[in-house]
CSV table of N, CA, C and O in Angstrom, one decimal:
chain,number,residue,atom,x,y,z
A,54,UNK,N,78.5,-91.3,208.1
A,54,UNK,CA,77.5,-90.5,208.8
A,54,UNK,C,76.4,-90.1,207.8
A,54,UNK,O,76.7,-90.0,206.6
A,55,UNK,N,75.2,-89.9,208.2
A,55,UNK,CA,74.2,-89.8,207.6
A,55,UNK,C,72.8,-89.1,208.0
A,55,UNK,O,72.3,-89.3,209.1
A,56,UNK,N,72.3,-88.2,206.9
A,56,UNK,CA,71.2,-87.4,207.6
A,56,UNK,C,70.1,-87.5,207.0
A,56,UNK,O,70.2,-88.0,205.9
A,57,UNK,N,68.7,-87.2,207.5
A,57,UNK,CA,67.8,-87.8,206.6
A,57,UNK,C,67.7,-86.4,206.0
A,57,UNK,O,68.4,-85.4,206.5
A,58,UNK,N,66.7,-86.2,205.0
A,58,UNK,CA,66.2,-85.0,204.2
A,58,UNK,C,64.9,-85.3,203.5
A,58,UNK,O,64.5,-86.4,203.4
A,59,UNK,N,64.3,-84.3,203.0
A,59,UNK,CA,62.8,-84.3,202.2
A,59,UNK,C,62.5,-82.9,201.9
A,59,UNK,O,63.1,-81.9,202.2
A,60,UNK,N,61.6,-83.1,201.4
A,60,UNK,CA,61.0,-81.7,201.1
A,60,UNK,C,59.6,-81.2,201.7
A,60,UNK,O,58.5,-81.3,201.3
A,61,UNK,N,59.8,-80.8,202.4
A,61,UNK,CA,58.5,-80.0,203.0
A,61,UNK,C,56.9,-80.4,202.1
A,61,UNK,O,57.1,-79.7,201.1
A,62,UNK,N,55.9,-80.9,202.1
A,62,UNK,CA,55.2,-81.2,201.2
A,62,UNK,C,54.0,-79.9,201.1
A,62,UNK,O,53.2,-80.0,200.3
A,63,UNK,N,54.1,-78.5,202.3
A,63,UNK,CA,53.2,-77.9,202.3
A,63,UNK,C,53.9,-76.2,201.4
A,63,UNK,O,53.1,-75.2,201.2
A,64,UNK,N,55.1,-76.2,200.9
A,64,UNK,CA,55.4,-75.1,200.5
A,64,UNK,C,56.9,-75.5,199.5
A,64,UNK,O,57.5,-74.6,198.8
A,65,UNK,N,57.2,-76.9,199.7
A,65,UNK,CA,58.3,-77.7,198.9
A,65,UNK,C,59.8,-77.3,199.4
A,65,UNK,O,60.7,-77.7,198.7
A,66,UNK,N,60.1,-76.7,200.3
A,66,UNK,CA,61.8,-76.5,200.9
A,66,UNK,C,61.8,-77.5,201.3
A,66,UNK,O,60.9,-78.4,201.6
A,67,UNK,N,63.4,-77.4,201.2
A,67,UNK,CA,64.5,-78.6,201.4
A,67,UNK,C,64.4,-78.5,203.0
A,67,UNK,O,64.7,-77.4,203.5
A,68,UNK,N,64.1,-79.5,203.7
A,68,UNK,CA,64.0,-79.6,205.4
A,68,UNK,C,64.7,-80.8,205.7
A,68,UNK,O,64.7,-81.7,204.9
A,69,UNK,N,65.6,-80.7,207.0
A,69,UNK,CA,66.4,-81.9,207.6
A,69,UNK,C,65.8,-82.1,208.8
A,69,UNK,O,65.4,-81.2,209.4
A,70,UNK,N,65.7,-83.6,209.3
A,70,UNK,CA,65.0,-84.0,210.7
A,70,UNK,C,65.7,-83.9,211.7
A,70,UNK,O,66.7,-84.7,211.8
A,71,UNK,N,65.5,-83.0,212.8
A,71,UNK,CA,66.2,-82.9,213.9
A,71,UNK,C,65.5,-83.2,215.2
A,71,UNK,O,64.9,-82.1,215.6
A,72,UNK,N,65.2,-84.2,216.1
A,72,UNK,CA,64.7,-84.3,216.8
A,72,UNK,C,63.3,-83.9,217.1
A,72,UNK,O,62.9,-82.9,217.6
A,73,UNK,N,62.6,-85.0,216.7
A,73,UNK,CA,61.1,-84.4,216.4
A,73,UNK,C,60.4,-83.6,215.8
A,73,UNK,O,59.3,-83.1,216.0
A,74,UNK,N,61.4,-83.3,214.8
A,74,UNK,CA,60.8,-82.0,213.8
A,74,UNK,C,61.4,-82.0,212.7
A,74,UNK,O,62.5,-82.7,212.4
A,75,UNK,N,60.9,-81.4,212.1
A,75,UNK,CA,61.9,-81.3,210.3
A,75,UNK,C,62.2,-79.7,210.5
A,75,UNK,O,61.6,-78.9,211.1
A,76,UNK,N,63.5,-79.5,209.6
A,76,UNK,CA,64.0,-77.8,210.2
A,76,UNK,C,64.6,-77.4,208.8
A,76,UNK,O,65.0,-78.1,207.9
A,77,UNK,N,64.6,-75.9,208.9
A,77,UNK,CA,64.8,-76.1,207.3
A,77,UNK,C,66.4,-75.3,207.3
A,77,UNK,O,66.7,-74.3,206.7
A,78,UNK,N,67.2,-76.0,208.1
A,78,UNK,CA,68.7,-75.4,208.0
A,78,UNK,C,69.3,-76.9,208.2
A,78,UNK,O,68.5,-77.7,208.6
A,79,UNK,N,70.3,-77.3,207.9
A,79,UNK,CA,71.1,-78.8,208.0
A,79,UNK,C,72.1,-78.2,209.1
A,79,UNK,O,72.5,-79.2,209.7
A,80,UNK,N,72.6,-77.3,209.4
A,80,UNK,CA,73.4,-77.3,210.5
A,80,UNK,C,72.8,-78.0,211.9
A,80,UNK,O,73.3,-78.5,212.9
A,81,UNK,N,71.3,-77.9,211.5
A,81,UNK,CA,70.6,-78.4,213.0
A,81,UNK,C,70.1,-79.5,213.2
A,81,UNK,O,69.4,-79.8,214.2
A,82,UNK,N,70.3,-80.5,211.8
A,82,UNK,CA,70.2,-81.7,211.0
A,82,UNK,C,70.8,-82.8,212.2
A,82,UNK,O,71.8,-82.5,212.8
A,83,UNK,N,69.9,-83.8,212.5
A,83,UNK,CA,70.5,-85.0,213.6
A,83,UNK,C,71.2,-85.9,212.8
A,83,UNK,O,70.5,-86.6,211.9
A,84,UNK,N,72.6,-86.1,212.9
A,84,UNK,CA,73.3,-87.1,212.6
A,84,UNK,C,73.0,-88.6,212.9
A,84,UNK,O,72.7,-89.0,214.0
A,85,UNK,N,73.0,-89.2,211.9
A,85,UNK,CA,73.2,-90.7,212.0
A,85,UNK,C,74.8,-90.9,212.5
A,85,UNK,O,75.1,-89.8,212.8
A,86,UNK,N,75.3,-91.3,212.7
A,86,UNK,CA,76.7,-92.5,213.5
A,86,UNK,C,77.0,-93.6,213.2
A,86,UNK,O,78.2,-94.0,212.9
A,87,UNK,N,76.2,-94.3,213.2
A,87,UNK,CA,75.5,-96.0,212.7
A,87,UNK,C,74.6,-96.5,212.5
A,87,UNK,O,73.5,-95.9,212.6
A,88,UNK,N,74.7,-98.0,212.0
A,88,UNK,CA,73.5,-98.6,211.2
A,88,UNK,C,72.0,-98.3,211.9
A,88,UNK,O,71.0,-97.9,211.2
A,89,UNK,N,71.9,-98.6,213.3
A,89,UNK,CA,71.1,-98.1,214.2
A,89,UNK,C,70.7,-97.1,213.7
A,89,UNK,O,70.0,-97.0,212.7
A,90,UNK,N,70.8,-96.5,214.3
A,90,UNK,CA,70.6,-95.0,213.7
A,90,UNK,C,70.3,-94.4,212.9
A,90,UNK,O,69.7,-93.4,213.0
A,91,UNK,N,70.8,-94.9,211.5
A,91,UNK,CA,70.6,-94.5,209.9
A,91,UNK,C,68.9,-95.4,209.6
A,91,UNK,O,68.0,-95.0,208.8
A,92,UNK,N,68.7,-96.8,210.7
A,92,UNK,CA,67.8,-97.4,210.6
A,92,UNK,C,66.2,-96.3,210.7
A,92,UNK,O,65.3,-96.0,210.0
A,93,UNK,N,66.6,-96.1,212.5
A,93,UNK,CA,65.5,-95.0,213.3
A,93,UNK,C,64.9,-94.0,212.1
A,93,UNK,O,63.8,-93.7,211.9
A,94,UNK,N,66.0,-93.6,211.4
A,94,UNK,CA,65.7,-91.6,211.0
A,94,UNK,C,65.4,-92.6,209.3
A,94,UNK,O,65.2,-91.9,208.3
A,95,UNK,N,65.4,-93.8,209.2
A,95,UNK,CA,64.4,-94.3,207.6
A,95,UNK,C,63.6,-94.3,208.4
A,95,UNK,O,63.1,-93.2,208.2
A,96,UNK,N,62.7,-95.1,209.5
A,96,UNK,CA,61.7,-95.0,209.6
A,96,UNK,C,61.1,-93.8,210.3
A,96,UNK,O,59.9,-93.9,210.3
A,97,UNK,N,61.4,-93.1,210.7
A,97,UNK,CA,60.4,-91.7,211.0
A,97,UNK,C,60.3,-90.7,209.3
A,97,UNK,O,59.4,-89.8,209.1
A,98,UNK,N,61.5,-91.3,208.1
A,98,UNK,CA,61.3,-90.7,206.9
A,98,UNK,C,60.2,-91.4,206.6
A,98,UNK,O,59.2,-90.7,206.7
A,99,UNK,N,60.0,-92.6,206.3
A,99,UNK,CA,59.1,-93.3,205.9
A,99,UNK,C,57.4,-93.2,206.4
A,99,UNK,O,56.4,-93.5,205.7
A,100,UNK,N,57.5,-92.6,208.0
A,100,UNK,CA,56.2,-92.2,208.5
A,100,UNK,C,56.0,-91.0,208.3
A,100,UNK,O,54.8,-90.8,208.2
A,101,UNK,N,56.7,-90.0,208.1
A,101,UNK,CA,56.4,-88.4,207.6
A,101,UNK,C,55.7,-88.5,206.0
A,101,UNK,O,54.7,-87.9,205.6
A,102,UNK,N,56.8,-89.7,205.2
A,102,UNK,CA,56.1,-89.5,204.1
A,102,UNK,C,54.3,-90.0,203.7
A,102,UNK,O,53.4,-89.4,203.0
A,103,UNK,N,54.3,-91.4,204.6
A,103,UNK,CA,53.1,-91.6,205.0
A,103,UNK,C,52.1,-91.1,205.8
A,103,UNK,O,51.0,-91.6,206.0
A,104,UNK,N,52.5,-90.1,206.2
A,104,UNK,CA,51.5,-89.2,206.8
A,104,UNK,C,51.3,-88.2,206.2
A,104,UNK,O,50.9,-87.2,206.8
A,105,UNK,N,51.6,-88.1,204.7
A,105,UNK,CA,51.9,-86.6,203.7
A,105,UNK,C,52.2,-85.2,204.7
A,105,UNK,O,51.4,-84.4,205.1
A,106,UNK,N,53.9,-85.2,205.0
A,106,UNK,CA,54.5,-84.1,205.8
A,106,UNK,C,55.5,-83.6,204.9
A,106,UNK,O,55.9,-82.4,204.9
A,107,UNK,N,56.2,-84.8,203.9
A,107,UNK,CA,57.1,-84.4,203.5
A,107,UNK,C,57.3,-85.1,202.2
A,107,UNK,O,56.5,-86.0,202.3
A,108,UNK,N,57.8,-85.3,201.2
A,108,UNK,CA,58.3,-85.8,200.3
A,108,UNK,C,59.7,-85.7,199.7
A,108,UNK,O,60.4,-84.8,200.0
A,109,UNK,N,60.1,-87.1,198.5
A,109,UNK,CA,61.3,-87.1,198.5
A,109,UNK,C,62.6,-87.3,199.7
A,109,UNK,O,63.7,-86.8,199.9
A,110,UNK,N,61.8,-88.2,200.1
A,110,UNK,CA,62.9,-88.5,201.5
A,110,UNK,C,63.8,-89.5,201.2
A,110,UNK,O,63.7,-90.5,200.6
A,111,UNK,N,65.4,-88.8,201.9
A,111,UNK,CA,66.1,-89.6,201.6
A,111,UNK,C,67.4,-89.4,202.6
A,111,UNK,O,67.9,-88.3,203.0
A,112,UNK,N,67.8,-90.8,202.9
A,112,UNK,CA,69.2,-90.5,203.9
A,112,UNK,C,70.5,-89.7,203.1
A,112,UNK,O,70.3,-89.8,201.9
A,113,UNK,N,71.6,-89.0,203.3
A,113,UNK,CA,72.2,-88.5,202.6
A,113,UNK,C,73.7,-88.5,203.5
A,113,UNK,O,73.7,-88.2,204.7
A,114,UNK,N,74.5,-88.7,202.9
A,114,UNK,CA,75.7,-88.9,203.4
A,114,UNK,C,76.4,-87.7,203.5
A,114,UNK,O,76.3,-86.9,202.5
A,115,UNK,N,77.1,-87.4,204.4
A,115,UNK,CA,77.7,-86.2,204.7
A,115,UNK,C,79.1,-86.6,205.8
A,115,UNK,O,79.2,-87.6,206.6
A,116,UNK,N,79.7,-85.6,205.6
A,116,UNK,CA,81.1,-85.2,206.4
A,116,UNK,C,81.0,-84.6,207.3
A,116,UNK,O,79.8,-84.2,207.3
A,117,UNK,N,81.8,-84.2,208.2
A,117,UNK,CA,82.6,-82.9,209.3
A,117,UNK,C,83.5,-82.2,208.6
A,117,UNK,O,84.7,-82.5,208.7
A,118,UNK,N,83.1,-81.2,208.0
A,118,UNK,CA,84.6,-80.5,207.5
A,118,UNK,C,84.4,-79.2,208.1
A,118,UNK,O,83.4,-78.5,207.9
A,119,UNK,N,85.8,-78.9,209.2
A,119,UNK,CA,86.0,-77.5,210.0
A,119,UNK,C,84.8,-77.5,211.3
A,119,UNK,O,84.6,-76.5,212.0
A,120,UNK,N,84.2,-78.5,211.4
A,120,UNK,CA,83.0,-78.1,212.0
A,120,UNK,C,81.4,-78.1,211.5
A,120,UNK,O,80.4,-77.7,211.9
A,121,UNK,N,81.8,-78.6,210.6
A,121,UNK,CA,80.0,-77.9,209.5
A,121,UNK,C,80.1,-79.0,208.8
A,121,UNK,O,81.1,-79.5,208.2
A,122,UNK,N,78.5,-79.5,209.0
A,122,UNK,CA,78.1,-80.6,208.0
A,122,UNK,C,78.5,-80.0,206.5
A,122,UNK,O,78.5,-78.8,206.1
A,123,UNK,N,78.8,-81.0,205.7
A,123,UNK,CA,79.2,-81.0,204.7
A,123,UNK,C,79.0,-82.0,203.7
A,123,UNK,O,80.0,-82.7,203.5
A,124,UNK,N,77.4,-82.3,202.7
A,124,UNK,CA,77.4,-82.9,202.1
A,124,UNK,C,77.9,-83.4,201.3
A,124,UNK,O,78.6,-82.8,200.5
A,125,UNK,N,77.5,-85.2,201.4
A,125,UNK,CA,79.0,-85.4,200.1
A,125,UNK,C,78.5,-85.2,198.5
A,125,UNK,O,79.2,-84.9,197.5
A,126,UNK,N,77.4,-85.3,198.5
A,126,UNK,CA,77.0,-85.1,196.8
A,126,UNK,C,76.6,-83.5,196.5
A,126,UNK,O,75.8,-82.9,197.2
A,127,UNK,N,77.2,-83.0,195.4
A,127,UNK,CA,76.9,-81.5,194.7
A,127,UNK,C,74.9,-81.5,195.0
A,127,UNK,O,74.5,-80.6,195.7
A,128,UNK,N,74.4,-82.1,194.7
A,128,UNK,CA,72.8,-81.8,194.5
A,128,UNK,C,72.4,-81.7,196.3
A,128,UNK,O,71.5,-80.9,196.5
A,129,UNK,N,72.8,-82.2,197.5
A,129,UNK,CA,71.8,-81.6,198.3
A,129,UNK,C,73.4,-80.9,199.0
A,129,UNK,O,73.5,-81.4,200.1
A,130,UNK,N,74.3,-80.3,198.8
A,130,UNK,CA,74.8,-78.9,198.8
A,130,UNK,C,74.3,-77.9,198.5
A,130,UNK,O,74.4,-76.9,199.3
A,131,UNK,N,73.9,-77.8,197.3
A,131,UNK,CA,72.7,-77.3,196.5
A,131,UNK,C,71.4,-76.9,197.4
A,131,UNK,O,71.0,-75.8,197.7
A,132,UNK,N,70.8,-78.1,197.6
A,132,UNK,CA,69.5,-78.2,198.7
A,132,UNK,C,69.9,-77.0,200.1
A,132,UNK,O,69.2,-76.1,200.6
A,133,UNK,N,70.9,-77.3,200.3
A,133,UNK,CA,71.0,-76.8,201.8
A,133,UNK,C,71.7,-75.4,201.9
A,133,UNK,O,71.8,-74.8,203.0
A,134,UNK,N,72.2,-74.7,200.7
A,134,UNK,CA,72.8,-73.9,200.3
A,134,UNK,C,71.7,-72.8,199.7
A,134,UNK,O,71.4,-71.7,200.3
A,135,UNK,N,71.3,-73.3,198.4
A,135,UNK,CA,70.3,-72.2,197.8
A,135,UNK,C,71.7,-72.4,196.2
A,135,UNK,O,72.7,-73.1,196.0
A,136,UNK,N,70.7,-71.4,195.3
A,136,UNK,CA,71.5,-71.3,193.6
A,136,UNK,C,72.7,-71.1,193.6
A,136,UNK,O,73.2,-70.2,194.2
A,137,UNK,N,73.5,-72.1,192.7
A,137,UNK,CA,74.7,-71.5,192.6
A,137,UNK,C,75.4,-70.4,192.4
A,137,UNK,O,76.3,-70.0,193.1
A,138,UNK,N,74.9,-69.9,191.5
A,138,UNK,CA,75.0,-68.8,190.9
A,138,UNK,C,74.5,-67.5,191.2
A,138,UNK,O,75.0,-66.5,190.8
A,139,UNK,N,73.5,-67.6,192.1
A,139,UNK,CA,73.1,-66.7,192.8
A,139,UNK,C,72.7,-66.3,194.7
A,139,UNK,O,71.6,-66.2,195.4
A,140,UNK,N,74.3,-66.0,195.0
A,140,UNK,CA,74.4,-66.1,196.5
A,140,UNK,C,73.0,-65.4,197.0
A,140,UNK,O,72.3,-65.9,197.9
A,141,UNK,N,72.6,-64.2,196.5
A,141,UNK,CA,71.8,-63.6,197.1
A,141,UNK,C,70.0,-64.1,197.4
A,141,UNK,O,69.1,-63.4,197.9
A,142,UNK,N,69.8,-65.4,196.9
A,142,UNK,CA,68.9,-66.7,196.8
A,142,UNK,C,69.0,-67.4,197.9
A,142,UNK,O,69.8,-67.0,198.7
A,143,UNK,N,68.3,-68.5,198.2
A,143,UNK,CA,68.4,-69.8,199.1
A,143,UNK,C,68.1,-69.2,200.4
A,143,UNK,O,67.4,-68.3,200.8
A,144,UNK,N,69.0,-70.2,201.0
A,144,UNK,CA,68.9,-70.6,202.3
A,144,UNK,C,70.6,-69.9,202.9
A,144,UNK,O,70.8,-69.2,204.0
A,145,UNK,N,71.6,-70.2,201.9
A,145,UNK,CA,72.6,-68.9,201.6
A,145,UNK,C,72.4,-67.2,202.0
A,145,UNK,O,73.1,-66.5,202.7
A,146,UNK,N,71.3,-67.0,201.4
A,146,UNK,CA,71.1,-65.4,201.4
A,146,UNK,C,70.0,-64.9,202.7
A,146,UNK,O,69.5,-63.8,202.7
A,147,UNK,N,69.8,-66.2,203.7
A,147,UNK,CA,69.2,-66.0,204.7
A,147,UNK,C,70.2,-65.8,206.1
A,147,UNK,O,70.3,-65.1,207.0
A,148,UNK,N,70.9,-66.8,205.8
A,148,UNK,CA,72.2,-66.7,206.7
A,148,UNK,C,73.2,-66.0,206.9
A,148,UNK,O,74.0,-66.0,207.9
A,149,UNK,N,73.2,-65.1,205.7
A,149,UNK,CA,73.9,-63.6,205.1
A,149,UNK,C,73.3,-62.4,205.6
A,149,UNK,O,74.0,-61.4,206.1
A,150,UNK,N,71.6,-62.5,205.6
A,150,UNK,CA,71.2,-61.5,206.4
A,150,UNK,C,70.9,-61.6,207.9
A,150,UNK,O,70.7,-60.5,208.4
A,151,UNK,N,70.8,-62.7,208.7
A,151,UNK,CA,71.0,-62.4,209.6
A,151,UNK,C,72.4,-62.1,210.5
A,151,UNK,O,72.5,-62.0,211.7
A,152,UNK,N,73.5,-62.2,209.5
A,152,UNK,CA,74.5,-61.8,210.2
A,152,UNK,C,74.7,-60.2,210.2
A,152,UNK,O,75.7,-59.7,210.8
């Protein structure tokens, strides 16, 4: 399974593509499934980048663990999370205050 990602090119956050949009949470991130699919979401990366929307695009592999996407490499964990070391940062410390 596989999700695309980039960076926002107008303010630089980490954004995932969810059905015609880029969103800047990966819970709402559209899954790849198959080759198909992992195909579609390179080329709408590849036209965002070419339309300067977004940069650093890249498919990224991820799990289902408990329910919640769950990337497989430490660095867009990172991306989708906020500082390690500092929960009260990121994308982490937004999801903390709205609860």
């Amino acid at each position: 399974m596989k999700l695309l990602t980039a960076n926002r090119l107008s303010d630089g956050e980490a954004v995932w593509y969810a059905d015609g949009q880029w969103v800047e949470t990966i819970a709402e991130a559209l899954i790849a499934h198959d080759k198909g699919s992992q195909e579609a979401l390179e080329s709408i990366g590849n036209q965002a980048l070419a339309d300067n929307l977004v940069v650093d695009v890249n498919l990224i592999d991820i799990e289902i663990v408990d329910g919640s996407i769950h990337p497989i490499r430490l660095r867009e964990r990172i991306r989708a999370a906020g500082p390690t070391i500092r929960n009260d940062l990121g994308k982490q410390a937004r999801i903390q205050q709205a609860a």
